[in-house]
Amino acid sequence: MRWITNIYRLGVKEIFSLLRDPVLMGLIFYTFTFAIYTVAHGVQTELRNASIAVVDEDRSELSGQITGAFLPPYFKTPSEIDLGAVDPGMDAGRYTFVLDIPPDFEADVLAGRIPEIQLNVDATAMTIAGNGATYISSIVNAELLKFVSRSSGSVVLPVELRVRAKYNPNLDSTWFMAVMQLINNLTILAIILSGAAVIREREHGTLEHLLVMPVTSSEIMLAKIWANGLVIVLAAVLSLQFIVQGLLGIPIVGSIALFTLGSAVYLFAVTAMGITLSTLATTMPQFGLLSIPVFVVMNLLSGGITPLESMPQGLQNTVQVLPSTHFIKFAQAVLYRGAGIEIVWPQLLATTIIGVAFFAFGLARFRATLASAR
């Protein structure tokens, strides 16, 4: 009971210390409000208002029909340019796509020949380039089908493809970006707050006070983990309720209680990682520089931005040691697809095992740090 009491009282001290830090409190508020809202609205992966130009060398009914099919909100009104203006326009960044319709294009189509249309794509913005090329191909094929069916009677296709998007029926990237940004912010705050708690003790000289008290290193570390984890879980749940669901209007089909449980398990692992990093640094700037590459790797290689299946097999196996890899699978299954505990328990178990391993290593490092400070 004394062990539990010490952990509780040290944790309460940690919470009051955090509440008295206006910089960290401001960071928590910004991270779970404005940072999520602005990223969800500002970062879009779907095609919107793409600039397109058309080189119409045919000047036929069909070429005009194709040109007129590029409509908002996917494309801006097409600009008609000459062939010689293609390279200068794309070099200057005025056009993302340039469609070149060759001479006698309509006549070749009616004669049953196979004419070619050239599409020039500025692939600097890779996502927009890929999505836009697919849209343009679909639009051109649809207009060709309309024109041919009107000229030679009905054309019956052997296969009719009907696409039904599940979990995000409007294919709105805001739904994805808001939740992924919340998870990323949860990760970086867990690392920063837990590590800053140790660095703050060292810089303020209160670490020496703890050393003369009848407390153990495990009690100190567990107190920092539960206190900082509680603050972050509470902030994440409030952000999910009032920012993601309320302000952004994104539906959450899964159990928020289950997500809270998974977040608590995940934060146990990540805060232990943050304390481990703080034992390797002596000042806050060093800790910041050390934590940045760790967070970047966890952010980019955990499956939240790039699917794990697209990575090399060796890298897929390596990132399994990161708790974020399993938590992102858990969060997407719960929040997007409404999965229950019977589906996501393997991710919870893997996160727990990784968290225990990080805690054991971090505790050994923390004990060594306390021993050197005596």
Coordinates of C-alpha atoms in Angstrom, one line a residue:
M1 CA 0.0 0.0 0.0
R2 CA 2.9 2.4 0.7
W3 CA 4.2 1.7 -2.8
I4 CA 0.9 2.6 -4.3
T5 CA 0.5 5.6 -2.1
N6 CA 3.9 7.0 -3.1
I7 CA 3.1 6.5 -6.8
Y8 CA -0.2 8.3 -6.3
R9 CA 1.2 11.2 -4.4
L10 CA 4.2 11.7 -6.7
G11 CA 1.8 11.6 -9.7
V12 CA -0.4 14.3 -8.1
K13 CA 2.7 16.4 -7.6
E14 CA 3.6 15.9 -11.3
I15 CA 0.1 17.0 -12.4
F16 CA 0.3 20.2 -10.3
S17 CA 3.8 20.9 -11.7
L18 CA 2.5 20.5 -15.2
L19 CA -0.5 22.7 -14.5
R20 CA 1.8 25.5 -13.3
D21 CA 3.8 25.4 -16.5
P22 CA 2.0 27.8 -19.0
V23 CA 4.2 26.8 -21.9
L24 CA 3.4 23.1 -21.7
M25 CA -0.3 23.7 -21.0
G26 CA -0.4 26.0 -24.0
L27 CA 1.3 23.3 -26.1
I28 CA -1.3 20.7 -25.0
F29 CA -4.2 23.0 -25.8
Y30 CA -2.8 24.0 -29.2
T31 CA -1.8 20.5 -30.2
F32 CA -5.3 19.0 -29.6
T33 CA -7.3 21.9 -31.0
F34 CA -5.9 24.3 -33.7
A35 CA -3.2 21.8 -34.9
I36 CA -5.8 19.1 -35.6
Y37 CA -8.4 21.5 -37.2
T38 CA -5.9 23.3 -39.5
V39 CA -4.2 20.1 -40.6
A40 CA -7.6 18.3 -41.3
H41 CA -8.8 21.2 -43.4
G42 CA -5.5 22.3 -45.0
V43 CA -4.0 18.9 -46.0
Q44 CA -6.0 17.2 -48.6
T45 CA -5.1 14.3 -50.8
E46 CA -8.0 14.3 -53.1
L47 CA -8.0 16.3 -56.4
R48 CA -9.3 19.9 -55.9
N49 CA -9.0 22.9 -58.3
A50 CA -6.2 21.4 -60.3
S51 CA -4.9 23.6 -63.1
I52 CA -5.2 22.1 -66.6
A53 CA -4.6 23.3 -70.1
V54 CA -5.7 21.8 -73.4
V55 CA -3.9 22.0 -76.7
D56 CA -6.8 21.5 -79.2
E57 CA -5.2 20.7 -82.6
D58 CA -8.4 19.0 -83.8
R59 CA -11.0 21.8 -83.2
S60 CA -13.8 19.3 -83.6
E61 CA -17.0 18.5 -81.7
L62 CA -15.3 15.7 -79.9
S63 CA -12.3 17.7 -78.8
G64 CA -14.6 20.5 -77.5
Q65 CA -16.7 17.9 -75.7
I66 CA -13.6 16.6 -73.9
T67 CA -12.4 20.1 -73.0
G68 CA -15.7 21.0 -71.6
A69 CA -15.9 17.9 -69.4
F70 CA -13.2 19.2 -67.0
L71 CA -15.3 21.0 -64.3
P72 CA -15.0 22.3 -60.8
P73 CA -14.4 21.3 -58.0
Y74 CA -11.8 18.9 -59.4
F75 CA -10.4 21.1 -62.1
K76 CA -10.1 24.8 -62.8
T77 CA -11.6 26.0 -66.1
P78 CA -9.3 24.6 -68.8
S79 CA -7.0 27.1 -70.5
E80 CA -6.6 26.7 -74.3
I81 CA -2.9 27.1 -75.3
D82 CA -0.7 26.5 -78.3
L83 CA 1.7 23.6 -78.5
G84 CA 4.7 25.9 -78.1
A85 CA 3.3 27.1 -74.7
V86 CA 3.3 23.7 -73.1
D87 CA 6.9 23.5 -71.8
P88 CA 7.1 27.2 -70.7
G89 CA 3.7 26.9 -68.9
M90 CA 4.7 23.7 -67.0
D91 CA 8.2 25.0 -66.2
A92 CA 6.6 28.1 -64.6
G93 CA 4.2 26.0 -62.7
R94 CA 1.0 27.5 -64.2
Y95 CA -0.4 24.1 -65.3
T96 CA -0.3 20.7 -63.5
F97 CA -1.8 18.9 -66.5
V98 CA -1.7 19.6 -70.2
L99 CA -3.8 17.5 -72.5
D100 CA -2.8 17.5 -76.2
I101 CA -5.5 16.5 -78.6
P102 CA -3.9 15.7 -82.0
P103 CA -5.3 16.8 -85.5
D104 CA -7.9 14.6 -87.1
F105 CA -8.7 13.0 -83.7
E106 CA -12.4 12.8 -84.2
A107 CA -12.1 11.5 -87.8
D108 CA -9.8 8.8 -86.6
V109 CA -12.2 7.8 -83.9
L110 CA -15.1 7.6 -86.3
A111 CA -13.0 5.6 -88.8
G112 CA -12.3 3.0 -86.1
R113 CA -8.6 3.8 -85.9
I114 CA -6.8 4.1 -82.6
P115 CA -5.6 7.7 -82.1
E116 CA -3.5 8.8 -79.2
I117 CA -3.9 11.7 -76.8
Q118 CA -0.9 13.0 -75.0
L119 CA -1.2 13.9 -71.3
N120 CA 1.7 15.9 -69.8
V121 CA 1.7 15.8 -66.0
D122 CA 3.7 17.9 -63.5
A123 CA 4.6 15.1 -61.0
T124 CA 6.2 17.4 -58.5
A125 CA 3.2 16.9 -56.3
M126 CA 3.1 13.1 -56.6
T127 CA -0.3 12.5 -55.0
I128 CA -2.1 15.2 -57.0
A129 CA -0.4 13.9 -60.2
G130 CA -1.4 10.3 -59.7
N131 CA -5.0 11.1 -58.7
G132 CA -5.4 13.7 -61.5
A133 CA -4.1 11.4 -64.2
T134 CA -6.6 8.8 -63.1
Y135 CA -9.5 11.4 -63.2
I136 CA -8.5 12.7 -66.6
S137 CA -8.2 9.2 -68.0
S138 CA -11.7 8.4 -66.7
I139 CA -13.2 11.6 -68.1
V140 CA -11.7 11.2 -71.5
N141 CA -12.9 7.6 -71.7
A142 CA -16.4 8.6 -70.6
E143 CA -16.6 11.3 -73.2
L144 CA -15.3 9.0 -75.9
L145 CA -17.9 6.4 -75.0
K146 CA -20.7 9.0 -75.1
F147 CA -19.5 10.3 -78.5
V148 CA -19.2 6.8 -80.1
S149 CA -22.5 5.6 -78.7
R150 CA -24.2 8.6 -80.1
S151 CA -22.6 8.2 -83.5
S152 CA -23.0 4.4 -84.0
G153 CA -25.8 3.5 -81.7
S154 CA -25.7 2.1 -78.2
V155 CA -22.5 0.5 -77.0
V156 CA -22.9 -2.3 -74.4
L157 CA -19.9 -2.9 -72.2
P158 CA -19.3 -6.5 -71.2
V159 CA -18.6 -5.5 -67.6
E160 CA -20.2 -2.7 -65.4
L161 CA -18.1 -1.6 -62.5
R162 CA -19.8 -0.1 -59.5
V163 CA -17.6 1.1 -56.7
R164 CA -18.9 1.4 -53.1
A165 CA -16.6 3.1 -50.6
K166 CA -17.1 1.8 -47.1
Y167 CA -16.3 3.7 -43.9
N168 CA -15.6 6.9 -45.8
P169 CA -18.3 7.0 -48.5
N170 CA -17.5 10.5 -49.8
L171 CA -13.7 9.7 -49.9
D172 CA -13.1 12.8 -47.8
S173 CA -9.5 13.1 -46.7
T174 CA -10.5 15.3 -43.8
W175 CA -11.9 12.2 -42.1
F176 CA -8.6 10.5 -42.3
M177 CA -6.3 13.4 -41.6
A178 CA -8.1 14.5 -38.5
V179 CA -7.9 11.2 -36.7
M180 CA -4.3 10.5 -37.9
Q181 CA -3.2 14.0 -36.7
L182 CA -4.7 13.3 -33.3
I183 CA -2.8 10.1 -33.0
N184 CA 0.5 11.7 -34.2
N185 CA 0.0 14.6 -31.7
L186 CA -0.7 12.1 -28.9
T187 CA 2.6 10.3 -29.7
I188 CA 4.8 13.4 -29.7
L189 CA 3.2 14.9 -26.6
A190 CA 3.7 11.7 -24.7
I191 CA 7.4 11.7 -25.5
I192 CA 7.8 15.4 -24.8
L193 CA 5.9 15.6 -21.6
S194 CA 7.3 12.5 -19.9
G195 CA 10.9 13.4 -21.0
A196 CA 10.5 17.0 -20.0
A197 CA 9.2 15.9 -16.5
V198 CA 12.6 14.3 -15.8
I199 CA 14.6 17.1 -17.4
R200 CA 12.6 19.7 -15.4
E201 CA 13.4 17.8 -12.1
R202 CA 17.1 17.9 -13.0
E203 CA 17.2 21.6 -14.0
H204 CA 15.2 22.8 -11.0
G205 CA 17.3 20.7 -8.6
T206 CA 14.3 18.8 -7.3
L207 CA 15.7 15.5 -8.4
E208 CA 18.1 15.7 -5.5
H209 CA 15.1 16.2 -3.2
L210 CA 13.6 13.0 -4.4
L211 CA 16.8 11.1 -3.8
V212 CA 16.6 11.8 -0.1
M213 CA 13.0 10.8 0.2
P214 CA 11.9 7.2 1.0
V215 CA 10.9 6.5 -2.6
T216 CA 12.2 4.1 -5.2
S217 CA 13.1 4.8 -8.8
S218 CA 10.2 2.6 -10.0
E219 CA 7.8 4.7 -7.9
I220 CA 9.1 7.9 -9.4
M221 CA 9.0 6.6 -13.0
L222 CA 5.5 5.1 -12.7
A223 CA 4.2 8.4 -11.1
K224 CA 5.5 10.3 -14.1
I225 CA 4.0 7.8 -16.5
W226 CA 0.5 7.8 -15.1
A227 CA 0.3 11.5 -14.4
N228 CA 1.4 12.6 -17.9
G229 CA -0.5 9.8 -19.5
L230 CA -3.7 10.8 -17.8
V231 CA -3.4 14.4 -19.0
I232 CA -2.7 13.3 -22.6
V233 CA -5.5 10.7 -22.6
L234 CA -8.0 13.3 -21.2
A235 CA -6.9 15.9 -23.8
A236 CA -7.2 13.3 -26.6
V237 CA -10.7 12.2 -25.7
L238 CA -11.9 15.8 -25.3
S239 CA -10.4 16.6 -28.7
L240 CA -12.1 13.6 -30.3
Q241 CA -15.4 14.7 -28.9
F242 CA -15.3 18.4 -29.4
I243 CA -12.9 19.0 -32.3
V244 CA -13.1 15.9 -34.5
Q245 CA -16.8 15.1 -33.9
G246 CA -18.1 18.5 -33.0
L247 CA -16.2 21.1 -34.9
L248 CA -15.2 19.0 -37.9
G249 CA -18.4 16.9 -38.0
I250 CA -16.6 13.7 -38.5
P251 CA -18.5 10.6 -37.4
I252 CA -16.8 8.2 -35.0
V253 CA -18.5 4.8 -35.4
G254 CA -16.4 2.9 -32.8
S255 CA -16.3 2.9 -29.0
I256 CA -14.6 5.9 -27.5
A257 CA -14.2 3.9 -24.2
L258 CA -12.3 1.2 -26.0
F259 CA -10.1 3.8 -27.7
T260 CA -9.4 5.4 -24.3
L261 CA -8.3 2.0 -23.0
G262 CA -6.0 1.5 -26.0
S263 CA -4.6 5.0 -25.7
A264 CA -3.8 4.4 -22.0
V265 CA -1.9 1.2 -22.9
Y266 CA -0.1 2.9 -25.8
L267 CA 0.8 5.9 -23.6
F268 CA 2.4 3.6 -21.0
A269 CA 4.8 2.4 -23.7
V270 CA 5.5 5.9 -25.2
T271 CA 5.9 7.7 -21.9
A272 CA 8.4 5.0 -20.9
M273 CA 10.2 5.7 -24.1
G274 CA 10.2 9.4 -23.4
I275 CA 11.7 8.9 -19.9
T276 CA 14.4 6.6 -21.5
L277 CA 15.3 9.4 -23.9
S278 CA 15.5 11.9 -21.1
T279 CA 18.1 9.7 -19.3
L280 CA 20.3 10.0 -22.4
A281 CA 20.1 13.8 -22.5
T282 CA 21.2 16.3 -19.8
T283 CA 19.4 19.5 -21.1
M284 CA 16.1 20.2 -22.7
P285 CA 17.6 21.2 -26.1
Q286 CA 19.5 17.9 -26.2
F287 CA 16.3 16.0 -25.3
G288 CA 14.4 17.9 -28.1
L289 CA 17.0 17.0 -30.7
L290 CA 17.1 13.4 -29.6
S291 CA 13.3 13.0 -29.6
I292 CA 12.7 14.5 -33.1
P293 CA 14.2 11.7 -35.1
V294 CA 12.5 9.1 -32.9
F295 CA 9.1 10.7 -33.5
V296 CA 9.7 11.2 -37.2
V297 CA 10.4 7.5 -37.7
M298 CA 7.4 6.5 -35.6
N299 CA 5.2 8.9 -37.6
L300 CA 6.3 8.0 -41.1
L301 CA 6.9 4.2 -40.7
S302 CA 4.0 3.1 -38.5
G303 CA 1.4 2.8 -41.2
G304 CA -0.4 6.1 -40.5
I305 CA 0.8 7.8 -43.7
T306 CA 2.3 5.1 -45.8
P307 CA 0.7 1.6 -45.8
L308 CA 2.9 -1.1 -44.2
E309 CA 2.3 -3.4 -47.2
S310 CA 4.1 -0.9 -49.5
M311 CA 7.3 -1.0 -47.5
P312 CA 10.1 -3.6 -48.0
Q313 CA 9.5 -6.8 -46.1
G314 CA 12.6 -6.2 -43.9
L315 CA 11.4 -2.8 -42.9
Q316 CA 7.9 -4.1 -42.2
N317 CA 9.4 -6.6 -39.7
T318 CA 11.6 -4.0 -38.1
V319 CA 8.8 -1.5 -37.4
Q320 CA 6.9 -4.1 -35.5
V321 CA 9.0 -3.2 -32.4
L322 CA 7.4 0.3 -32.4
P323 CA 4.3 0.6 -30.3
S324 CA 2.9 3.2 -32.7
T325 CA 2.6 0.5 -35.5
H326 CA 0.2 -1.6 -33.4
F327 CA -1.7 1.4 -32.0
I328 CA -2.4 2.9 -35.4
K329 CA -3.9 -0.4 -36.5
F330 CA -5.9 -0.5 -33.3
A331 CA -7.1 3.1 -33.6
Q332 CA -8.1 2.8 -37.3
A333 CA -10.0 -0.4 -36.6
V334 CA -11.9 1.1 -33.6
L335 CA -12.6 4.6 -34.8
Y336 CA -13.1 4.0 -38.5
R337 CA -14.6 0.5 -38.6
G338 CA -16.2 0.2 -35.2
A339 CA -14.2 -2.9 -34.3
G340 CA -14.6 -4.4 -30.8
I341 CA -12.2 -5.9 -28.3
E342 CA -12.5 -9.3 -29.9
I343 CA -10.9 -8.0 -33.1
V344 CA -8.2 -5.6 -31.7
W345 CA -7.0 -7.5 -28.7
P346 CA -3.8 -8.7 -30.6
Q347 CA -2.8 -5.0 -31.1
L348 CA -3.5 -4.3 -27.4
L349 CA -1.4 -7.3 -26.4
A350 CA 1.5 -6.4 -28.7
T351 CA 1.5 -2.8 -27.4
T352 CA 1.5 -4.0 -23.8
I353 CA 4.4 -6.3 -24.4
I354 CA 6.4 -3.6 -26.1
G355 CA 5.5 -1.1 -23.3
V356 CA 6.7 -3.5 -20.6
A357 CA 10.0 -3.9 -22.5
F358 CA 10.5 -0.2 -22.9
F359 CA 9.6 0.3 -19.2
A360 CA 12.1 -2.3 -18.0
F361 CA 14.9 -0.7 -20.1
G362 CA 13.9 2.8 -19.1
L363 CA 13.8 1.8 -15.5
A364 CA 17.3 0.5 -15.7
R365 CA 18.5 3.7 -17.3
F366 CA 16.6 5.8 -14.8
R367 CA 18.1 3.9 -11.9
A368 CA 21.6 4.5 -13.4
T369 CA 20.8 8.2 -13.7
L370 CA 19.7 8.5 -10.1
A371 CA 22.7 6.5 -8.9
S372 CA 25.1 8.9 -10.8
A373 CA 23.3 11.9 -9.2
R374 CA 23.8 10.7 -5.7

